XYZ file of C-alpha atoms in Angstrom:
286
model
C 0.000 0.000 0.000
C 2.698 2.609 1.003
C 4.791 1.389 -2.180
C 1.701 2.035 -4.436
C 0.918 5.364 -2.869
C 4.460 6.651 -3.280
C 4.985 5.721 -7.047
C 1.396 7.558 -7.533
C 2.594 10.679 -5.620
C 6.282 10.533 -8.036
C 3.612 10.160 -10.991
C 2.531 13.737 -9.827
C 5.460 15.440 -8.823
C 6.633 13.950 -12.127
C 3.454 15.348 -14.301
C 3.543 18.977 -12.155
C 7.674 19.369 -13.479
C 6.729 18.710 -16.825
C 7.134 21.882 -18.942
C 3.948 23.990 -20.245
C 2.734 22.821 -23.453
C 1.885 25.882 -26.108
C 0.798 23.332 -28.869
C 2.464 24.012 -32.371
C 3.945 27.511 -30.759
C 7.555 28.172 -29.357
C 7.457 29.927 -26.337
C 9.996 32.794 -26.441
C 9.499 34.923 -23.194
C 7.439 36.027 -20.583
C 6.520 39.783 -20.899
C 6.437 42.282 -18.348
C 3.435 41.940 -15.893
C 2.542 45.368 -16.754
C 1.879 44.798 -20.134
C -1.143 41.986 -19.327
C -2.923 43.317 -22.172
C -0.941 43.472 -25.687
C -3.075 44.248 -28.152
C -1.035 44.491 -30.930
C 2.538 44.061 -32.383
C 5.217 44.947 -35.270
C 8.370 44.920 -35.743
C 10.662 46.362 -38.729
C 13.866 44.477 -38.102
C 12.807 41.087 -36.391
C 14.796 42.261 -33.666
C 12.899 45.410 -31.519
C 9.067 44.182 -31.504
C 6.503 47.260 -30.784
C 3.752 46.290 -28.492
C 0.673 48.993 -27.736
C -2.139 47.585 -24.733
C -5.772 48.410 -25.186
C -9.006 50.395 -23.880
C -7.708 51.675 -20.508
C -4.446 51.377 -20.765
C -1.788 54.079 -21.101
C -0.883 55.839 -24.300
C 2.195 54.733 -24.542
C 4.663 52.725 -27.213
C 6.550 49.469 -25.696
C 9.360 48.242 -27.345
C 10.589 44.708 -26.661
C 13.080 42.374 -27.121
C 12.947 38.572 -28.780
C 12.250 37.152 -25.128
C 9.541 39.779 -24.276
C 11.908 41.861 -22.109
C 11.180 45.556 -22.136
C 13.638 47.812 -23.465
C 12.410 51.074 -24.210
C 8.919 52.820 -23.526
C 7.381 56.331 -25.410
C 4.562 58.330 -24.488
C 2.549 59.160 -28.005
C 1.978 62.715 -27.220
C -1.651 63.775 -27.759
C -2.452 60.574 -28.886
C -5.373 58.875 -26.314
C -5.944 55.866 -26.085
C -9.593 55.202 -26.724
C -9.129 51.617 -27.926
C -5.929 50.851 -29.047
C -6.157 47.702 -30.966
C -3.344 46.935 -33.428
C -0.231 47.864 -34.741
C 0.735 48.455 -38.596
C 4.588 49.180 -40.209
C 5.323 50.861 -43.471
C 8.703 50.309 -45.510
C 10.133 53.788 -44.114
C 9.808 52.224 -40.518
C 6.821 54.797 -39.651
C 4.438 52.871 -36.940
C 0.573 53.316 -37.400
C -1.509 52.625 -33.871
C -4.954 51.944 -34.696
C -7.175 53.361 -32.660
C -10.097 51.549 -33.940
C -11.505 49.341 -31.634
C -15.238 49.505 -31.402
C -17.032 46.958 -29.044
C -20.196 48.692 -29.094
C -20.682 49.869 -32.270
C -21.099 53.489 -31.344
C -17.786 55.391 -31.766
C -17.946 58.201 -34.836
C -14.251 58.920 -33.996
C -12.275 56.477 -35.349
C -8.581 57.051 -36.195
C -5.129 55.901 -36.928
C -2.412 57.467 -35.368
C 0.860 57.518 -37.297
C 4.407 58.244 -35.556
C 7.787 58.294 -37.390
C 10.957 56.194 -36.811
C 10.074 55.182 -33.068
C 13.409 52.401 -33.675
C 14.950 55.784 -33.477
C 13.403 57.779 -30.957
C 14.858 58.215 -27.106
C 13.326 57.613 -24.389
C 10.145 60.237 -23.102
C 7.429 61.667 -25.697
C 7.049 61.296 -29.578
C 4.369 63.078 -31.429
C 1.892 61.265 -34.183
C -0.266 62.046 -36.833
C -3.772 61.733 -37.060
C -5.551 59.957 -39.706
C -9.488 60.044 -39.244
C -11.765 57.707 -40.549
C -15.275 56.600 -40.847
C -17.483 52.933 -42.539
C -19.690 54.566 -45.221
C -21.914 51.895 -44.833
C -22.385 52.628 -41.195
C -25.866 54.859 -40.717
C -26.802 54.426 -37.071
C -24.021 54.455 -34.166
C -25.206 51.730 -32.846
C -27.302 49.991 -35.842
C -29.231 46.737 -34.792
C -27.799 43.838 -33.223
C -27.877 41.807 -36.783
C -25.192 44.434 -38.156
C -22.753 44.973 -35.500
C -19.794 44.590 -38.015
C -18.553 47.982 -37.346
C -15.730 46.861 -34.452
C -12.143 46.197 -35.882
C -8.883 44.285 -34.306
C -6.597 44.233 -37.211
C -5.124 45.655 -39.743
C -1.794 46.467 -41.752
C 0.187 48.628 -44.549
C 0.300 48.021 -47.909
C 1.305 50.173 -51.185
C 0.177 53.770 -49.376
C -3.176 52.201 -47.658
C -4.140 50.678 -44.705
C -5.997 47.533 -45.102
C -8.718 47.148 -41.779
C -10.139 43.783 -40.939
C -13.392 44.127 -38.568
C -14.814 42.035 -35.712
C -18.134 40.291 -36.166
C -19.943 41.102 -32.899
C -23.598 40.378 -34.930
C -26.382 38.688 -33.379
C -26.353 35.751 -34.653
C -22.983 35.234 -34.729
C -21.576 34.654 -38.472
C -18.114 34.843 -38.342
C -18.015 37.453 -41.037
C -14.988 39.914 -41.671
C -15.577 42.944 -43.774
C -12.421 44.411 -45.615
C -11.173 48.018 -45.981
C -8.418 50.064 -47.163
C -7.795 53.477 -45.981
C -5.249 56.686 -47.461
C -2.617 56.456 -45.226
C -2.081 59.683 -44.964
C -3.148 62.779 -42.279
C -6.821 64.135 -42.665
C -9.983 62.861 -42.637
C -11.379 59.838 -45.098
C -13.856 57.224 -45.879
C -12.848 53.767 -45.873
C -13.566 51.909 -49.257
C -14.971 48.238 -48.340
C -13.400 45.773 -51.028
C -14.779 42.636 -49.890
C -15.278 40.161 -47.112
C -14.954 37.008 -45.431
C -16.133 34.013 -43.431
C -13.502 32.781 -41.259
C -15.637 30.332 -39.215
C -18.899 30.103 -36.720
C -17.090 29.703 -33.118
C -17.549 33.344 -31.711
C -14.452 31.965 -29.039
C -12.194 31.187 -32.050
C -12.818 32.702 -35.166
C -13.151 36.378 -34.359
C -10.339 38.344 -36.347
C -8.635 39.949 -33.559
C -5.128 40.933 -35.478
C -3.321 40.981 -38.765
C 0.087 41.566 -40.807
C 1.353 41.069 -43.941
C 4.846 39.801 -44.960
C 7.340 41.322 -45.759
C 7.694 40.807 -49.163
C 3.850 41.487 -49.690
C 3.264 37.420 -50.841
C 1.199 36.398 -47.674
C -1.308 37.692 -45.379
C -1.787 36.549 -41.502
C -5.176 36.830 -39.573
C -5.573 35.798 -36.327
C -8.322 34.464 -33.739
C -7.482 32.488 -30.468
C -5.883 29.298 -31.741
C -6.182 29.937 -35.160
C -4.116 31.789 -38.309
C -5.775 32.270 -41.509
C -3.101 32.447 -43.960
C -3.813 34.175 -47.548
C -0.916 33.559 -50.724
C -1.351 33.632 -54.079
C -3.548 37.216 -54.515
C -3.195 39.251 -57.307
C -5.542 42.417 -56.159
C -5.911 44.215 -52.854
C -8.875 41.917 -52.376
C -5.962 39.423 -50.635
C -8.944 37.209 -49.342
C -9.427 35.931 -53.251
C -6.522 34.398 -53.337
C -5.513 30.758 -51.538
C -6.600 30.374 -47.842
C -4.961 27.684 -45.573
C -6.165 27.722 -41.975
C -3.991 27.163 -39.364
C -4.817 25.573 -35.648
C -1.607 26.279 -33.604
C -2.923 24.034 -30.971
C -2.391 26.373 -28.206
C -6.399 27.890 -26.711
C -5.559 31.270 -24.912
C -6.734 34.997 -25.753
C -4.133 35.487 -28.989
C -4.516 39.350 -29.424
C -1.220 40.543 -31.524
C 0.545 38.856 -34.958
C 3.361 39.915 -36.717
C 5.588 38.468 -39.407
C 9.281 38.625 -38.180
C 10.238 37.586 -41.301
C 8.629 36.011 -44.900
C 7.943 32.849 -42.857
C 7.966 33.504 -39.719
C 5.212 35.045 -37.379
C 5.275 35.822 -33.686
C 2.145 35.837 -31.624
C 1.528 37.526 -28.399
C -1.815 36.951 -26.068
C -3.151 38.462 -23.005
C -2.969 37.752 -19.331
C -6.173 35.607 -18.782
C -5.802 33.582 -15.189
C -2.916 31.896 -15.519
C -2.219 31.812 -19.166
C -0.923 34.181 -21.265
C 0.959 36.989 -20.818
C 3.932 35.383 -23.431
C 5.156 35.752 -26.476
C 5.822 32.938 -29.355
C 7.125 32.199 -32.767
C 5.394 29.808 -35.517
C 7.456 28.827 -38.546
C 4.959 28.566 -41.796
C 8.335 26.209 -43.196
């Protein structure tokens, strides 16, 4: 009897010393625990990745290292943060924070903010520019429960626009992502919807809750929690025409930030739910 109970209490000890499991991921750091709520990243070199926190959080730039360590921290001057949601990189290494998120369905001040060279910048305050925005196929702020369609998590840069990807928060849930490009440039504009798409029906899962492009321009990343929706093989700005392969990284937690850190690599960060979270990871697409 004492025998049996002492190789079941090394089965245990030997289960609890077993290292975390992050399912197709590789865990590369713990981030600081006052960044529990990342809500988007980017990075220009693969080396310094910029991280932003959302609704409530401070207005501030954090950038970290490949093992989540904090190295530097800006205050975007005059820059609040409503709902920051996701971050977006152009080739001249100028960061856009979008400023977009829209739970509700009720906000008529959407914007972008846009700040220059922050790789650059020392530590203390760094100014941005604003770029305004509004859905022309919005009419009431908030329009019935069947249309909420207007909330958005994700988006990124490509040739002089900013391409937004919006959160289904419809009732009944469809899973369906609307697409729209944006000037981005300072001033005031109307998004131009180009098209849409179902990702899938699991409101816990298939929410698009951030999104990047590669760096070469060939492949597009959208993520939900567990999930990457990858897009090759388009040939207009429509990039959800083109080949789809979905992704299940095997890992469940609240995934809120992608960015490629290369053509075929992306890096993932999720929030601080409980116990989980709070980490950053790579994924190879080799």
């Amino acid at each position: 009897m004492i025998r049996t109970a002492l190789l079941l209490l090394m089965g245990i000890l030997s289960a609890c010393a077993q290292k975390p499991w992050y399912g197709d991921l590789t865990y590369l750091g713990k981030l600081p625990s006052k960044l529990n709520e990342v809500s988007g990243i980017a990075t220009q070199d693969g080396e310094i990745i910029w991280a932003i926190e959302d609704n409530g959080n401070k207005d501030h730039l954090y950038a970290l290292n490949l093992k989540g360590q904090l190295i530097k921290e800006l205050e975007v001057d005059k820059a609040k943060n409503h709902d920051w949601e996701d971050l977006a990189l152009d080739p001249n290494g100028n960061l856009y924070i979008g400023d977009f998120g829209n739970n509700s369905n009720e906000r008529d001040n959407l914007r972008i903010y846009k700040v220059s060279s922050p790789d650059t910048a020392k530590k203390g305050k760094i100014k941005a520019q604003k770029i305004s925005f509004h859905y022309p196929d919005q009419k009431k702020f908030p329009p019935k429960k069947s249309n909420l369609r207007f909330d958005c998590e994700a988006f990124f840069f490509h040739n002089d626009f900013l391409y937004l990807i919006t959160k289904d928060r419809s009732q009944p849930y469809l899973g369906k992502a609307h697409l729209y490009k944006v000037p981005a440039i300072e001033g005031k504009h109307t998004a131009k919807r180009i098209g849409e798409f179902v990702s899938c029906t699991d409101r816990q899962f298939c929410s698009i809750t951030a999104a990047d492009i590669s760096p070469d321009g060939k492949k597009v990343a959208l993520l939900g929690s567990g999930f990457i929706w990858l897009f090759t093989d388009f040939d207009s700005e429509d990039f959800t025409k083109g080949n789809l392969r979905k992704i299940d990284v095997l890992h469940r937690t609240q995934q809120e930030s992608i960015c490629f850190k290369d053509n075929n690599t992306i890096l993932i960060v999720d929030e601080q739910s409980k116990t989980k979270g709070r980490n950053l990871y790579s994924y190879s697409l080799d």
